[in-house]
């Protein structure tokens, strides 16, 4: 399918397909705030310890609030609306490899798995970062190595996430990055 939006010509006017808000303000602010806090923590890791720590705590706080919002938030923000069984996720990934995956208005099963992995990764980073400030773990090398491995693992997940967004945007003819800014997606594609 083309990456161009489908438009209808009526009486010489071009109309866009109807849209609906999928990503609420909280989800969008959470997403871009998490991007910012992770980026700040990552680039400040070696030189600016205080900034690094505060960015990490902010990211951990964001994840905590997202977990709550995943239980009580709006329809597409709730985990119950997008977390699928492993078999459904594997079937979606198989269909994706064949180029025949279904379009979802909210998160697709691969996106849902990525969300859970990213949330777990940030939580792990925050927890190990906090543990390194405790006397019991002060300068324990194994903990620093775990923290660094988690940070590098997050880079891999972020790259996969971006690749998935680009692939889904092209395959379904919609700009998913714009949707995470505006909150809106076309109802039908």
mmCIF file with all atom_site columns, N, CA and C in Angstrom, residues 114-151:
data_model
loop_
_atom_site.group_PDB
_atom_site.id
_atom_site.type_symbol
_atom_site.label_atom_id
_atom_site.label_alt_id
_atom_site.label_comp_id
_atom_site.label_asym_id
_atom_site.label_entity_id
_atom_site.label_seq_id
_atom_site.pdbx_PDB_ins_code
_atom_site.Cartn_x
_atom_site.Cartn_y
_atom_site.Cartn_z
_atom_site.occupancy
_atom_site.B_iso_or_equiv
_atom_site.pdbx_formal_charge
_atom_site.auth_seq_id
_atom_site.auth_comp_id
_atom_site.auth_asym_id
_atom_site.auth_atom_id
_atom_site.pdbx_PDB_model_num
ATOM 1   N N  . UNK A 1 114 ? 6.601  -4.379 22.082 1.00 0.00 ? 114 UNK A N  1
ATOM 2   C CA . UNK A 1 114 ? 7.665  -3.379 22.193 1.00 0.00 ? 114 UNK A CA 1
ATOM 3   C C  . UNK A 1 114 ? 7.414  -2.446 23.371 1.00 0.00 ? 114 UNK A C  1
ATOM 4   N N  . UNK A 1 115 ? 6.176  -2.025 23.561 1.00 0.00 ? 115 UNK A N  1
ATOM 5   C CA . UNK A 1 115 ? 5.849  -1.150 24.690 1.00 0.00 ? 115 UNK A CA 1
ATOM 6   C C  . UNK A 1 115 ? 6.227  -1.825 26.004 1.00 0.00 ? 115 UNK A C  1
ATOM 7   N N  . UNK A 1 116 ? 5.839  -3.077 26.150 1.00 0.00 ? 116 UNK A N  1
ATOM 8   C CA . UNK A 1 116 ? 6.158  -3.800 27.387 1.00 0.00 ? 116 UNK A CA 1
ATOM 9   C C  . UNK A 1 116 ? 7.669  -3.923 27.572 1.00 0.00 ? 116 UNK A C  1
ATOM 10  N N  . UNK A 1 117 ? 8.387  -4.207 26.490 1.00 0.00 ? 117 UNK A N  1
ATOM 11  C CA . UNK A 1 117 ? 9.849  -4.326 26.578 1.00 0.00 ? 117 UNK A CA 1
ATOM 12  C C  . UNK A 1 117 ? 10.491 -2.992 26.943 1.00 0.00 ? 117 UNK A C  1
ATOM 13  N N  . UNK A 1 118 ? 10.021 -1.906 26.329 1.00 0.00 ? 118 UNK A N  1
ATOM 14  C CA . UNK A 1 118 ? 10.580 -0.582 26.634 1.00 0.00 ? 118 UNK A CA 1
ATOM 15  C C  . UNK A 1 118 ? 10.277 -0.174 28.075 1.00 0.00 ? 118 UNK A C  1
ATOM 16  N N  . UNK A 1 119 ? 9.052  -0.409 28.525 1.00 0.00 ? 119 UNK A N  1
ATOM 17  C CA . UNK A 1 119 ? 8.706  -0.075 29.911 1.00 0.00 ? 119 UNK A CA 1
ATOM 18  C C  . UNK A 1 119 ? 9.550  -0.883 30.889 1.00 0.00 ? 119 UNK A C  1
ATOM 19  N N  . UNK A 1 120 ? 9.711  -2.180 30.613 1.00 0.00 ? 120 UNK A N  1
ATOM 20  C CA . UNK A 1 120 ? 10.533 -3.028 31.487 1.00 0.00 ? 120 UNK A CA 1
ATOM 21  C C  . UNK A 1 120 ? 11.994 -2.580 31.460 1.00 0.00 ? 120 UNK A C  1
ATOM 22  N N  . UNK A 1 121 ? 12.489 -2.223 30.289 1.00 0.00 ? 121 UNK A N  1
ATOM 23  C CA . UNK A 1 121 ? 13.876 -1.766 30.175 1.00 0.00 ? 121 UNK A CA 1
ATOM 24  C C  . UNK A 1 121 ? 14.137 -0.495 30.957 1.00 0.00 ? 121 UNK A C  1
ATOM 25  N N  . UNK A 1 122 ? 13.226 0.474  30.831 1.00 0.00 ? 122 UNK A N  1
ATOM 26  C CA . UNK A 1 122 ? 13.385 1.732  31.584 1.00 0.00 ? 122 UNK A CA 1
ATOM 27  C C  . UNK A 1 122 ? 13.261 1.468  33.079 1.00 0.00 ? 122 UNK A C  1
ATOM 28  N N  . UNK A 1 123 ? 12.324 0.604  33.465 1.00 0.00 ? 123 UNK A N  1
ATOM 29  C CA . UNK A 1 123 ? 12.181 0.270  34.891 1.00 0.00 ? 123 UNK A CA 1
ATOM 30  C C  . UNK A 1 123 ? 13.460 -0.389 35.410 1.00 0.00 ? 123 UNK A C  1
ATOM 31  N N  . UNK A 1 124 ? 14.023 -1.300 34.627 1.00 0.00 ? 124 UNK A N  1
ATOM 32  C CA . UNK A 1 124 ? 15.276 -1.949 35.019 1.00 0.00 ? 124 UNK A CA 1
ATOM 33  C C  . UNK A 1 124 ? 16.426 -0.966 35.126 1.00 0.00 ? 124 UNK A C  1
ATOM 34  N N  . UNK A 1 125 ? 16.488 -0.034 34.180 1.00 0.00 ? 125 UNK A N  1
ATOM 35  C CA . UNK A 1 125 ? 17.522 1.008  34.243 1.00 0.00 ? 125 UNK A CA 1
ATOM 36  C C  . UNK A 1 125 ? 17.362 1.865  35.489 1.00 0.00 ? 125 UNK A C  1
ATOM 37  N N  . UNK A 1 126 ? 16.132 2.284  35.745 1.00 0.00 ? 126 UNK A N  1
ATOM 38  C CA . UNK A 1 126 ? 15.876 3.126  36.915 1.00 0.00 ? 126 UNK A CA 1
ATOM 39  C C  . UNK A 1 126 ? 16.206 2.411  38.217 1.00 0.00 ? 126 UNK A C  1
ATOM 40  N N  . UNK A 1 127 ? 15.811 1.148  38.295 1.00 0.00 ? 127 UNK A N  1
ATOM 41  C CA . UNK A 1 127 ? 16.063 0.373  39.511 1.00 0.00 ? 127 UNK A CA 1
ATOM 42  C C  . UNK A 1 127 ? 17.558 0.148  39.726 1.00 0.00 ? 127 UNK A C  1
ATOM 43  N N  . UNK A 1 128 ? 18.270 -0.255 38.688 1.00 0.00 ? 128 UNK A N  1
ATOM 44  C CA . UNK A 1 128 ? 19.712 -0.482 38.856 1.00 0.00 ? 128 UNK A CA 1
ATOM 45  C C  . UNK A 1 128 ? 20.454 0.828  39.099 1.00 0.00 ? 128 UNK A C  1
ATOM 46  N N  . UNK A 1 129 ? 19.999 1.900  38.467 1.00 0.00 ? 129 UNK A N  1
ATOM 47  C CA . UNK A 1 129 ? 20.615 3.210  38.721 1.00 0.00 ? 129 UNK A CA 1
ATOM 48  C C  . UNK A 1 129 ? 20.431 3.639  40.162 1.00 0.00 ? 129 UNK A C  1
ATOM 49  N N  . UNK A 1 130 ? 19.220 3.465  40.669 1.00 0.00 ? 130 UNK A N  1
ATOM 50  C CA . UNK A 1 130 ? 18.945 3.811  42.069 1.00 0.00 ? 130 UNK A CA 1
ATOM 51  C C  . UNK A 1 130 ? 19.765 2.928  43.008 1.00 0.00 ? 130 UNK A C  1
ATOM 52  N N  . UNK A 1 131 ? 19.840 1.631  42.708 1.00 0.00 ? 131 UNK A N  1
ATOM 53  C CA . UNK A 1 131 ? 20.596 0.719  43.568 1.00 0.00 ? 131 UNK A CA 1
ATOM 54  C C  . UNK A 1 131 ? 22.064 1.126  43.670 1.00 0.00 ? 131 UNK A C  1
ATOM 55  N N  . UNK A 1 132 ? 22.612 1.691  42.599 1.00 0.00 ? 132 UNK A N  1
ATOM 56  C CA . UNK A 1 132 ? 24.023 2.102  42.623 1.00 0.00 ? 132 UNK A CA 1
ATOM 57  C C  . UNK A 1 132 ? 24.264 3.266  43.577 1.00 0.00 ? 132 UNK A C  1
ATOM 58  N N  . UNK A 1 133 ? 23.205 3.961  44.002 1.00 0.00 ? 133 UNK A N  1
ATOM 59  C CA . UNK A 1 133 ? 23.371 5.065  44.953 1.00 0.00 ? 133 UNK A CA 1
ATOM 60  C C  . UNK A 1 133 ? 23.321 4.584  46.400 1.00 0.00 ? 133 UNK A C  1
ATOM 61  N N  . UNK A 1 134 ? 22.949 3.333  46.611 1.00 0.00 ? 134 UNK A N  1
ATOM 62  C CA . UNK A 1 134 ? 22.839 2.787  47.966 1.00 0.00 ? 134 UNK A CA 1
ATOM 63  C C  . UNK A 1 134 ? 24.198 2.323  48.476 1.00 0.00 ? 134 UNK A C  1
ATOM 64  N N  . UNK A 1 135 ? 24.407 2.487  49.773 1.00 0.00 ? 135 UNK A N  1
ATOM 65  C CA . UNK A 1 135 ? 25.665 2.044  50.383 1.00 0.00 ? 135 UNK A CA 1
ATOM 66  C C  . UNK A 1 135 ? 25.922 0.559  50.141 1.00 0.00 ? 135 UNK A C  1
ATOM 67  N N  . UNK A 1 136 ? 24.869 -0.242 50.164 1.00 0.00 ? 136 UNK A N  1
ATOM 68  C CA . UNK A 1 136 ? 25.026 -1.688 50.006 1.00 0.00 ? 136 UNK A CA 1
ATOM 69  C C  . UNK A 1 136 ? 25.620 -2.068 48.652 1.00 0.00 ? 136 UNK A C  1
ATOM 70  N N  . UNK A 1 137 ? 25.421 -1.233 47.653 1.00 0.00 ? 137 UNK A N  1
ATOM 71  C CA . UNK A 1 137 ? 25.910 -1.549 46.302 1.00 0.00 ? 137 UNK A CA 1
ATOM 72  C C  . UNK A 1 137 ? 26.930 -0.537 45.795 1.00 0.00 ? 137 UNK A C  1
ATOM 73  N N  . UNK A 1 138 ? 27.418 0.309  46.675 1.00 0.00 ? 138 UNK A N  1
ATOM 74  C CA . UNK A 1 138 ? 28.318 1.380  46.256 1.00 0.00 ? 138 UNK A CA 1
ATOM 75  C C  . UNK A 1 138 ? 29.510 0.806  45.496 1.00 0.00 ? 138 UNK A C  1
ATOM 76  N N  . UNK A 1 139 ? 29.676 1.225  44.281 1.00 0.00 ? 139 UNK A N  1
ATOM 77  C CA . UNK A 1 139 ? 30.771 0.853  43.385 1.00 0.00 ? 139 UNK A CA 1
ATOM 78  C C  . UNK A 1 139 ? 30.859 -0.648 43.100 1.00 0.00 ? 139 UNK A C  1
ATOM 79  N N  . UNK A 1 140 ? 29.735 -1.347 43.166 1.00 0.00 ? 140 UNK A N  1
ATOM 80  C CA . UNK A 1 140 ? 29.717 -2.748 42.736 1.00 0.00 ? 140 UNK A CA 1
ATOM 81  C C  . UNK A 1 140 ? 29.770 -2.774 41.213 1.00 0.00 ? 140 UNK A C  1
ATOM 82  N N  . UNK A 1 141 ? 30.806 -3.394 40.683 1.00 0.00 ? 141 UNK A N  1
ATOM 83  C CA . UNK A 1 141 ? 30.988 -3.398 39.230 1.00 0.00 ? 141 UNK A CA 1
ATOM 84  C C  . UNK A 1 141 ? 29.891 -4.163 38.503 1.00 0.00 ? 141 UNK A C  1
ATOM 85  N N  . UNK A 1 142 ? 29.422 -5.265 39.081 1.00 0.00 ? 142 UNK A N  1
ATOM 86  C CA . UNK A 1 142 ? 28.410 -6.060 38.391 1.00 0.00 ? 142 UNK A CA 1
ATOM 87  C C  . UNK A 1 142 ? 27.146 -5.250 38.157 1.00 0.00 ? 142 UNK A C  1
ATOM 88  N N  . UNK A 1 143 ? 26.788 -4.404 39.131 1.00 0.00 ? 143 UNK A N  1
ATOM 89  C CA . UNK A 1 143 ? 25.580 -3.599 38.994 1.00 0.00 ? 143 UNK A CA 1
ATOM 90  C C  . UNK A 1 143 ? 25.762 -2.532 37.917 1.00 0.00 ? 143 UNK A C  1
ATOM 91  N N  . UNK A 1 144 ? 26.941 -1.933 37.878 1.00 0.00 ? 144 UNK A N  1
ATOM 92  C CA . UNK A 1 144 ? 27.232 -0.958 36.817 1.00 0.00 ? 144 UNK A CA 1
ATOM 93  C C  . UNK A 1 144 ? 27.188 -1.622 35.446 1.00 0.00 ? 144 UNK A C  1
ATOM 94  N N  . UNK A 1 145 ? 27.684 -2.853 35.362 1.00 0.00 ? 145 UNK A N  1
ATOM 95  C CA . UNK A 1 145 ? 27.668 -3.576 34.087 1.00 0.00 ? 145 UNK A CA 1
ATOM 96  C C  . UNK A 1 145 ? 26.244 -3.912 33.654 1.00 0.00 ? 145 UNK A C  1
ATOM 97  N N  . UNK A 1 146 ? 25.412 -4.307 34.600 1.00 0.00 ? 146 UNK A N  1
ATOM 98  C CA . UNK A 1 146 ? 24.004 -4.587 34.285 1.00 0.00 ? 146 UNK A CA 1
ATOM 99  C C  . UNK A 1 146 ? 23.315 -3.312 33.811 1.00 0.00 ? 146 UNK A C  1
ATOM 100 N N  . UNK A 1 147 ? 23.565 -2.217 34.516 1.00 0.00 ? 147 UNK A N  1
ATOM 101 C CA . UNK A 1 147 ? 22.968 -0.928 34.155 1.00 0.00 ? 147 UNK A CA 1
ATOM 102 C C  . UNK A 1 147 ? 23.388 -0.518 32.739 1.00 0.00 ? 147 UNK A C  1
ATOM 103 N N  . UNK A 1 148 ? 24.661 -0.647 32.447 1.00 0.00 ? 148 UNK A N  1
ATOM 104 C CA . UNK A 1 148 ? 25.161 -0.284 31.115 1.00 0.00 ? 148 UNK A CA 1
ATOM 105 C C  . UNK A 1 148 ? 24.606 -1.220 30.038 1.00 0.00 ? 148 UNK A C  1
ATOM 106 N N  . UNK A 1 149 ? 24.510 -2.507 30.342 1.00 0.00 ? 149 UNK A N  1
ATOM 107 C CA . UNK A 1 149 ? 23.949 -3.464 29.379 1.00 0.00 ? 149 UNK A CA 1
ATOM 108 C C  . UNK A 1 149 ? 22.482 -3.144 29.098 1.00 0.00 ? 149 UNK A C  1
ATOM 109 N N  . UNK A 1 150 ? 21.743 -2.772 30.138 1.00 0.00 ? 150 UNK A N  1
ATOM 110 C CA . UNK A 1 150 ? 20.344 -2.378 29.940 1.00 0.00 ? 150 UNK A CA 1
ATOM 111 C C  . UNK A 1 150 ? 20.245 -1.134 29.060 1.00 0.00 ? 150 UNK A C  1
ATOM 112 N N  . UNK A 1 151 ? 21.123 -0.167 29.287 1.00 0.00 ? 151 UNK A N  1
ATOM 113 C CA . UNK A 1 151 ? 21.112 1.055  28.471 1.00 0.00 ? 151 UNK A CA 1
ATOM 114 C C  . UNK A 1 151 ? 21.399 0.727  27.012 1.00 0.00 ? 151 UNK A C  1
#
